[in-house]
Amino acid sequence: MSLVLAVGVLTSLAMAIGLLLAWATRRFQVAGDPVADAIDALLPQTQCGQCGYPGCRPYAEAIASGDADINQCPPGGAATVTALADLLGREATALDSRYGVEKPAQRALIDETRCIGCTLCIQACPVDAIVGAARYMHTVIAADCTGCELCLPPCPVDCIDLVPLPEPLRSPRRPAPA
Amino acid sequence: MTEYALLLIGTVLVNNVVLAKFLGLCPFMGTSRNLDHAVGLALATGLVLTLTSGLCWLAMHWLLAPLGLEYLRVLVFILIIAATVQFTEALLRKLAPVLYQALGIFLPLITTNCAVLGVALLNTYAQRSLFAALLFGAGSALGFGLVLVLFAAARERLDASPVPAAFRGVPIALVSAGLMALAFMGFAGMDR
């Protein structure tokens, strides 16, 4: 009799606790990936792909899931590596040179005497910073360009140069283009 | 009133759950070198300790004792502790996701922390009232957190010190913990 009582008490207690936990996990559900959000907020948003991922958000998600190391972002440089290390409580290692080297803030400049209006650079730009159309002059919007260099390889006449930014625009963290 | 104040001081300092009773040594030794994570783990363990000391008292006096099932107390206490840890995990995942990811496996390991079960059982053996049991749990939580933070800070400095090769890592940490326990013995007799 007391065995039946003991089994009954334990079973009902376990079931009650199970239901309570089911409610709790539903109530405290987390939408999205807040860790990836926090990491993405520290990345420079150049969307250049030098880290090996197609953009800053995929790289942030890879760091959050442990697939990528924190030292793969050349545009972010050592400052970003340190910020990520502080956020995640890890060692701040040196920038991985396999993914590129840190360069000073720069932007692309199209030489208008050589541009043929082929639109290949417009298609390559990840932040849509080049204005132009087929057989019309192409121009880089300086405020939107992140210096990611993705427009240089497609240009058939090699008319795009990288020029350093003047001092006031040279900040390590760029806001996302509006 | 004074007896409750003395109980609190006694639990936090004199009969410190880690350094005097030697419970909960796993997270104490396994604490990351990072002070922020140690504080996070101490808070999570503290929350679980306080909640479970109250819930286990309720389970003992409202469920087990009236039905004559006191011999099931270890089983039931573990059940309550595991559920509380799950609850704390869900809460932490929502409120502090970066800390949740940084603590990793140490959060579910609070279930196996013998300090949590130990406090619940000690409350039963000492036959305390609900308020005294909660105070004991909160005091143990405070004492645990205090020692964890002190030790994490000491370890951060040990990492930068010229320790002999044979002692580096866990050995010197254990020696330091022993010295800290010796120091805490200076509080003995304070709660009389």
Tab-separated table of C-alpha atoms in Angstrom:
chain	number	residue	atom	x	y	z
A	1	MET	CA	0.000	0.000	0.000
A	2	SER	CA	2.696	2.432	0.970
A	3	LEU	CA	4.611	1.345	-2.158
A	4	VAL	CA	1.646	2.303	-4.326
A	5	LEU	CA	1.428	5.606	-2.458
A	6	ALA	CA	5.140	6.291	-2.949
A	7	VAL	CA	5.002	5.484	-6.674
A	8	GLY	CA	1.829	7.539	-7.056
A	9	VAL	CA	3.276	10.581	-5.265
A	10	LEU	CA	6.512	10.491	-7.266
A	11	THR	CA	4.732	10.040	-10.589
A	12	SER	CA	2.267	12.870	-10.008
A	13	LEU	CA	5.036	15.167	-8.718
A	14	ALA	CA	7.161	14.425	-11.781
A	15	MET	CA	4.219	15.058	-14.111
A	16	ALA	CA	3.329	18.330	-12.411
A	17	ILE	CA	6.934	19.529	-12.634
A	18	GLY	CA	7.091	18.447	-16.282
A	19	LEU	CA	4.025	20.519	-17.124
A	20	LEU	CA	5.412	23.507	-15.261
A	21	LEU	CA	8.681	23.272	-17.177
A	22	ALA	CA	6.842	22.955	-20.492
A	23	TRP	CA	5.005	26.184	-19.712
A	24	ALA	CA	8.226	27.885	-18.583
A	25	THR	CA	10.154	27.046	-21.765
A	26	ARG	CA	7.235	28.284	-23.862
A	27	ARG	CA	6.942	31.467	-21.813
A	28	PHE	CA	10.676	32.282	-21.916
A	29	GLN	CA	11.202	31.423	-25.555
A	30	VAL	CA	13.951	33.357	-27.294
A	31	ALA	CA	13.176	34.741	-30.741
A	32	GLY	CA	16.064	34.839	-33.188
A	33	ASP	CA	19.655	34.573	-32.100
A	34	PRO	CA	20.558	37.347	-29.646
A	35	VAL	CA	24.196	36.262	-29.453
A	36	ALA	CA	24.560	36.585	-33.237
A	37	ASP	CA	22.812	39.973	-33.001
A	38	ALA	CA	25.323	41.171	-30.414
A	39	ILE	CA	28.241	39.938	-32.522
A	40	ASP	CA	26.817	41.466	-35.711
A	41	ALA	CA	26.555	44.833	-33.979
A	42	LEU	CA	30.349	44.818	-33.522
A	43	LEU	CA	31.205	43.899	-37.130
A	44	PRO	CA	31.998	46.728	-39.623
A	45	GLN	CA	29.098	45.897	-42.012
A	46	THR	CA	31.264	46.104	-45.147
A	47	GLN	CA	29.604	42.890	-46.477
A	48	CYS	CA	32.842	42.238	-48.351
A	49	GLY	CA	33.114	38.469	-47.823
A	50	GLN	CA	36.826	38.534	-46.926
A	51	CYS	CA	36.069	36.419	-43.833
A	52	GLY	CA	34.895	33.605	-46.099
A	53	TYR	CA	31.185	34.153	-45.356
A	54	PRO	CA	28.755	35.972	-47.697
A	55	GLY	CA	28.298	39.013	-45.460
A	56	CYS	CA	28.669	40.178	-41.853
A	57	ARG	CA	25.490	38.523	-40.526
A	58	PRO	CA	26.464	34.987	-41.751
A	59	TYR	CA	29.900	35.489	-40.164
A	60	ALA	CA	28.265	36.593	-36.896
A	61	GLU	CA	26.063	33.474	-36.929
A	62	ALA	CA	29.116	31.297	-37.617
A	63	ILE	CA	30.934	32.783	-34.624
A	64	ALA	CA	27.845	32.295	-32.450
A	65	SER	CA	27.575	28.625	-33.406
A	66	GLY	CA	31.320	28.073	-32.991
A	67	ASP	CA	32.091	27.397	-36.663
A	68	ALA	CA	34.326	30.428	-37.136
A	69	ASP	CA	37.062	32.109	-35.139
A	70	ILE	CA	36.816	35.763	-34.160
A	71	ASN	CA	39.936	36.956	-36.023
A	72	GLN	CA	38.787	36.654	-39.639
A	73	CYS	CA	37.604	40.217	-40.364
A	74	PRO	CA	40.289	42.452	-42.001
A	75	PRO	CA	38.079	45.562	-42.382
A	76	GLY	CA	37.272	45.345	-38.684
A	77	GLY	CA	40.903	44.880	-37.832
A	78	ALA	CA	42.424	44.351	-34.399
A	79	ALA	CA	39.838	46.647	-32.771
A	80	THR	CA	36.995	44.341	-33.821
A	81	VAL	CA	38.898	41.236	-32.689
A	82	THR	CA	39.384	42.818	-29.255
A	83	ALA	CA	35.732	43.874	-29.027
A	84	LEU	CA	34.553	40.362	-29.964
A	85	ALA	CA	36.986	38.823	-27.475
A	86	ASP	CA	35.600	41.059	-24.712
A	87	LEU	CA	32.018	40.173	-25.617
A	88	LEU	CA	32.550	36.411	-25.724
A	89	GLY	CA	35.137	36.114	-22.962
A	90	ARG	CA	37.874	34.686	-25.174
A	91	GLU	CA	41.503	35.423	-25.976
A	92	ALA	CA	42.069	38.303	-28.414
A	93	THR	CA	44.352	36.673	-30.995
A	94	ALA	CA	46.034	38.449	-33.903
A	95	LEU	CA	44.173	38.940	-37.167
A	96	ASP	CA	44.352	35.785	-39.304
A	97	SER	CA	46.464	36.777	-42.327
A	98	ARG	CA	44.871	34.066	-44.478
A	99	TYR	CA	41.782	36.278	-44.718
A	100	GLY	CA	43.560	39.530	-45.511
A	101	VAL	CA	45.442	42.333	-43.829
A	102	GLU	CA	44.159	45.421	-42.117
A	103	LYS	CA	44.129	48.429	-44.444
A	104	PRO	CA	43.467	52.084	-43.614
A	105	ALA	CA	39.951	53.331	-44.345
A	106	GLN	CA	39.508	53.688	-48.088
A	107	ARG	CA	36.844	54.100	-50.748
A	108	ALA	CA	36.589	53.288	-54.439
A	109	LEU	CA	36.916	56.026	-57.059
A	110	ILE	CA	35.958	55.492	-60.708
A	111	ASP	CA	38.189	57.187	-63.297
A	112	GLU	CA	35.521	58.757	-65.474
A	113	THR	CA	37.816	59.107	-68.506
A	114	ARG	CA	38.185	55.345	-68.724
A	115	CYS	CA	34.744	54.071	-67.623
A	116	ILE	CA	32.831	52.376	-70.456
A	117	GLY	CA	29.472	52.012	-68.621
A	118	CYS	CA	29.332	48.206	-68.562
A	119	THR	CA	27.490	47.946	-65.143
A	120	LEU	CA	29.661	45.006	-64.036
A	121	CYS	CA	30.844	46.909	-60.954
A	122	ILE	CA	27.270	47.902	-60.045
A	123	GLN	CA	26.298	44.223	-59.947
A	124	ALA	CA	29.312	43.402	-57.782
A	125	CYS	CA	28.777	46.064	-55.101
A	126	PRO	CA	27.188	44.505	-51.974
A	127	VAL	CA	25.995	47.814	-50.504
A	128	ASP	CA	24.738	49.323	-53.798
A	129	ALA	CA	27.113	52.294	-53.595
A	130	ILE	CA	27.595	52.778	-57.365
A	131	VAL	CA	25.185	54.887	-59.406
A	132	GLY	CA	24.832	54.313	-63.108
A	133	ALA	CA	23.186	52.429	-65.947
A	134	ALA	CA	24.235	50.695	-69.177
A	135	ARG	CA	26.351	53.069	-71.284
A	136	TYR	CA	25.891	55.871	-68.747
A	137	MET	CA	28.666	57.165	-66.499
A	138	HIS	CA	29.168	55.181	-63.299
A	139	THR	CA	29.968	56.988	-60.047
A	140	VAL	CA	30.746	55.721	-56.561
A	141	ILE	CA	28.772	57.366	-53.746
A	142	ALA	CA	31.545	58.130	-51.271
A	143	ALA	CA	29.305	58.020	-48.174
A	144	ASP	CA	28.027	54.523	-48.987
A	145	CYS	CA	31.248	52.891	-50.153
A	146	THR	CA	32.844	50.623	-47.524
A	147	GLY	CA	36.121	49.984	-49.363
A	148	CYS	CA	35.510	46.245	-49.668
A	149	GLU	CA	37.249	46.055	-53.105
A	150	LEU	CA	34.652	43.712	-54.627
A	151	CYS	CA	34.173	46.074	-57.605
A	152	LEU	CA	37.819	45.983	-58.699
A	153	PRO	CA	38.071	42.481	-60.226
A	154	PRO	CA	34.947	42.714	-62.483
A	155	CYS	CA	35.942	46.009	-64.166
A	156	PRO	CA	37.133	45.188	-67.695
A	157	VAL	CA	39.078	48.439	-68.168
A	158	ASP	CA	40.516	48.558	-64.631
A	159	CYS	CA	39.267	52.107	-64.051
A	160	ILE	CA	38.517	51.833	-60.316
A	161	ASP	CA	41.078	53.040	-57.788
A	162	LEU	CA	41.045	52.926	-54.004
A	163	VAL	CA	41.692	56.252	-52.341
A	164	PRO	CA	42.145	56.801	-48.612
A	165	LEU	CA	39.303	58.583	-46.844
A	166	PRO	CA	39.819	62.080	-45.453
A	167	GLU	CA	40.201	62.152	-41.650
A	168	PRO	CA	36.630	62.975	-40.491
A	169	LEU	CA	35.161	59.912	-42.275
A	170	ARG	CA	37.881	57.564	-41.049
A	171	SER	CA	36.104	55.827	-38.136
A	172	PRO	CA	36.677	52.150	-37.271
A	173	ARG	CA	32.968	51.368	-37.083
A	174	ARG	CA	30.775	52.413	-39.996
A	175	PRO	CA	27.019	52.605	-39.618
A	176	ALA	CA	25.023	50.543	-42.085
A	177	PRO	CA	24.166	52.537	-45.246
A	178	ALA	CA	20.719	54.110	-44.963
B	1	MET	CA	15.730	38.743	15.235
B	2	THR	CA	19.328	38.414	16.394
B	3	GLU	CA	19.197	34.653	15.944
B	4	TYR	CA	18.321	35.136	12.272
B	5	ALA	CA	21.103	37.696	11.836
B	6	LEU	CA	23.545	35.314	13.488
B	7	LEU	CA	22.296	32.471	11.302
B	8	LEU	CA	22.963	34.576	8.230
B	9	ILE	CA	26.462	35.641	9.300
B	10	GLY	CA	27.220	32.109	10.416
B	11	THR	CA	26.176	30.683	7.066
B	12	VAL	CA	27.989	33.241	4.941
B	13	LEU	CA	31.295	33.406	6.822
B	14	VAL	CA	31.720	30.910	9.644
B	15	ASN	CA	30.231	27.767	8.111
B	16	ASN	CA	30.924	28.829	4.543
B	17	VAL	CA	29.446	26.211	2.244
B	18	VAL	CA	32.600	25.930	0.113
B	19	LEU	CA	35.483	26.616	2.488
B	20	ALA	CA	34.159	25.161	5.732
B	21	LYS	CA	31.742	22.459	4.597
B	22	PHE	CA	33.636	21.662	1.348
B	23	LEU	CA	30.477	21.406	-0.739
B	24	GLY	CA	30.154	22.658	-4.309
B	25	LEU	CA	33.832	22.341	-5.143
B	26	CYS	CA	33.238	21.480	-8.821
B	27	PRO	CA	32.109	24.898	-10.051
B	28	PHE	CA	34.481	26.446	-7.530
B	29	MET	CA	37.492	24.796	-9.194
B	30	GLY	CA	36.061	24.785	-12.683
B	31	THR	CA	35.283	28.508	-12.594
B	32	SER	CA	36.531	30.182	-15.708
B	33	ARG	CA	39.444	32.573	-15.357
B	34	ASN	CA	36.985	35.291	-16.366
B	35	LEU	CA	35.629	37.225	-13.376
B	36	ASP	CA	32.427	38.246	-15.178
B	37	HIS	CA	31.525	34.636	-15.887
B	38	ALA	CA	32.265	33.679	-12.282
B	39	VAL	CA	29.828	36.367	-11.120
B	40	GLY	CA	27.219	35.074	-13.582
B	41	LEU	CA	27.607	31.483	-12.415
B	42	ALA	CA	27.531	32.567	-8.757
B	43	LEU	CA	24.267	34.436	-9.348
B	44	ALA	CA	22.686	31.470	-11.165
B	45	THR	CA	23.778	29.006	-8.470
B	46	GLY	CA	22.628	31.437	-5.790
B	47	LEU	CA	19.190	31.712	-7.338
B	48	VAL	CA	18.884	27.922	-7.544
B	49	LEU	CA	20.140	27.498	-3.949
B	50	THR	CA	17.638	29.937	-2.470
B	51	LEU	CA	14.679	28.699	-4.510
B	52	THR	CA	15.359	25.028	-3.852
B	53	SER	CA	15.911	25.449	-0.108
B	54	GLY	CA	12.381	26.899	0.079
B	55	LEU	CA	10.778	24.456	-2.374
B	56	CYS	CA	12.396	21.423	-0.740
B	57	TRP	CA	11.193	22.561	2.692
B	58	LEU	CA	7.656	22.847	1.288
B	59	ALA	CA	7.893	19.422	-0.367
B	60	MET	CA	9.155	17.886	2.874
B	61	HIS	CA	6.571	19.404	5.225
B	62	TRP	CA	3.519	19.523	2.953
B	63	LEU	CA	3.938	16.367	0.864
B	64	LEU	CA	6.379	13.822	2.277
B	65	ALA	CA	5.967	14.133	6.047
B	66	PRO	CA	2.106	13.986	6.085
B	67	LEU	CA	2.193	10.858	3.922
B	68	GLY	CA	5.030	9.195	5.826
B	69	LEU	CA	7.337	9.215	2.801
B	70	GLU	CA	10.382	10.941	4.326
B	71	TYR	CA	12.639	8.214	2.944
B	72	LEU	CA	11.936	9.585	-0.564
B	73	ARG	CA	13.412	12.958	0.314
B	74	VAL	CA	16.682	12.592	-1.659
B	75	LEU	CA	14.788	11.558	-4.798
B	76	VAL	CA	12.209	14.309	-4.505
B	77	PHE	CA	14.830	16.970	-3.679
B	78	ILE	CA	16.863	16.025	-6.777
B	79	LEU	CA	13.686	16.223	-8.874
B	80	ILE	CA	12.962	19.721	-7.566
B	81	ILE	CA	16.578	20.837	-8.026
B	82	ALA	CA	16.722	19.585	-11.630
B	83	ALA	CA	13.462	21.384	-12.447
B	84	THR	CA	14.683	24.623	-10.821
B	85	VAL	CA	17.928	24.483	-12.809
B	86	GLN	CA	15.983	23.983	-16.054
B	87	PHE	CA	13.817	26.942	-15.130
B	88	THR	CA	16.874	29.090	-14.361
B	89	GLU	CA	18.447	28.065	-17.673
B	90	ALA	CA	15.354	29.150	-19.625
B	91	LEU	CA	15.302	32.452	-17.695
B	92	LEU	CA	19.005	33.107	-18.288
B	93	ARG	CA	18.720	32.240	-21.974
B	94	LYS	CA	16.111	34.978	-22.303
B	95	LEU	CA	17.688	37.635	-20.096
B	96	ALA	CA	21.432	37.214	-20.682
B	97	PRO	CA	22.058	35.173	-23.861
B	98	VAL	CA	25.778	35.930	-24.123
B	99	LEU	CA	26.365	34.820	-20.502
B	100	TYR	CA	24.211	31.735	-21.160
B	101	GLN	CA	26.429	30.729	-24.074
B	102	ALA	CA	29.631	31.521	-22.188
B	103	LEU	CA	28.678	29.380	-19.158
B	104	GLY	CA	27.849	26.457	-21.448
B	105	ILE	CA	27.833	23.109	-19.633
B	106	PHE	CA	28.287	24.648	-16.165
B	107	LEU	CA	24.628	25.712	-16.015
B	108	PRO	CA	23.074	22.229	-16.174
B	109	LEU	CA	25.908	21.049	-13.896
B	110	ILE	CA	24.371	23.114	-11.076
B	111	THR	CA	21.975	20.151	-10.752
B	112	THR	CA	24.865	17.951	-9.634
B	113	ASN	CA	26.330	20.629	-7.379
B	114	CYS	CA	26.389	18.912	-3.988
B	115	ALA	CA	26.008	22.275	-2.244
B	116	VAL	CA	22.450	22.602	-3.561
B	117	LEU	CA	21.337	19.143	-2.398
B	118	GLY	CA	23.462	19.510	0.732
B	119	VAL	CA	21.727	22.712	1.815
B	120	ALA	CA	18.296	21.159	1.271
B	121	LEU	CA	19.221	18.083	3.327
B	122	LEU	CA	20.926	20.126	6.065
B	123	ASN	CA	17.733	22.147	6.422
B	124	THR	CA	15.803	18.906	6.922
B	125	TYR	CA	18.229	17.537	9.517
B	126	ALA	CA	18.292	20.802	11.486
B	127	GLN	CA	14.476	20.938	11.373
B	128	ARG	CA	14.395	24.636	10.615
B	129	SER	CA	11.297	26.743	10.013
B	130	LEU	CA	10.526	27.873	6.451
B	131	PHE	CA	11.947	31.340	7.040
B	132	ALA	CA	15.109	29.964	8.659
B	133	ALA	CA	15.478	27.457	5.812
B	134	LEU	CA	15.189	30.227	3.219
B	135	LEU	CA	17.672	32.328	5.196
B	136	PHE	CA	20.076	29.393	5.324
B	137	GLY	CA	19.728	28.920	1.574
B	138	ALA	CA	20.215	32.614	0.852
B	139	GLY	CA	23.188	32.757	3.223
B	140	SER	CA	24.768	29.735	1.567
B	141	ALA	CA	24.171	31.369	-1.809
B	142	LEU	CA	25.864	34.561	-0.624
B	143	GLY	CA	28.768	32.641	0.853
B	144	PHE	CA	29.164	30.579	-2.310
B	145	GLY	CA	29.077	33.671	-4.496
B	146	LEU	CA	31.527	35.538	-2.281
B	147	VAL	CA	34.071	32.733	-2.340
B	148	LEU	CA	33.618	32.095	-6.075
B	149	VAL	CA	34.267	35.754	-6.920
B	150	LEU	CA	37.278	35.938	-4.580
B	151	PHE	CA	38.709	32.775	-6.060
B	152	ALA	CA	38.160	33.821	-9.685
B	153	ALA	CA	39.963	37.107	-8.959
B	154	ALA	CA	42.814	35.232	-7.252
B	155	ARG	CA	43.063	32.849	-10.215
B	156	GLU	CA	43.270	35.710	-12.684
B	157	ARG	CA	46.346	36.900	-10.814
B	158	LEU	CA	47.776	33.379	-10.427
B	159	ASP	CA	47.651	33.014	-14.203
B	160	ALA	CA	50.024	35.959	-14.506
B	161	SER	CA	52.401	34.817	-11.747
B	162	PRO	CA	55.642	32.775	-12.118
B	163	VAL	CA	54.301	29.473	-10.783
B	164	PRO	CA	56.612	26.403	-10.954
B	165	ALA	CA	55.769	24.185	-13.924
B	166	ALA	CA	54.615	21.231	-11.805
B	167	PHE	CA	52.107	23.409	-9.932
B	168	ARG	CA	50.599	25.336	-12.826
B	169	GLY	CA	46.843	25.096	-13.268
B	170	VAL	CA	44.779	22.995	-10.855
B	171	PRO	CA	47.505	22.179	-8.251
B	172	ILE	CA	48.243	25.788	-7.347
B	173	ALA	CA	44.502	26.518	-7.417
B	174	LEU	CA	43.871	23.749	-4.875
B	175	VAL	CA	46.703	25.030	-2.667
B	176	SER	CA	45.252	28.539	-2.820
B	177	ALA	CA	41.783	27.221	-1.980
B	178	GLY	CA	43.234	25.438	1.047
B	179	LEU	CA	44.935	28.636	2.193
B	180	MET	CA	41.662	30.515	1.729
B	181	ALA	CA	39.872	27.870	3.836
B	182	LEU	CA	42.517	28.320	6.541
B	183	ALA	CA	41.918	32.065	6.470
B	184	PHE	CA	38.159	31.592	6.816
B	185	MET	CA	38.754	29.477	9.921
B	186	GLY	CA	39.571	32.775	11.570
B	187	PHE	CA	35.826	33.411	11.666
B	188	ALA	CA	35.190	30.319	13.840
B	189	GLY	CA	33.139	30.978	16.934
B	190	MET	CA	31.832	34.328	15.655
B	191	ASP	CA	28.217	33.169	15.624
B	192	ARG	CA	28.048	32.061	19.256
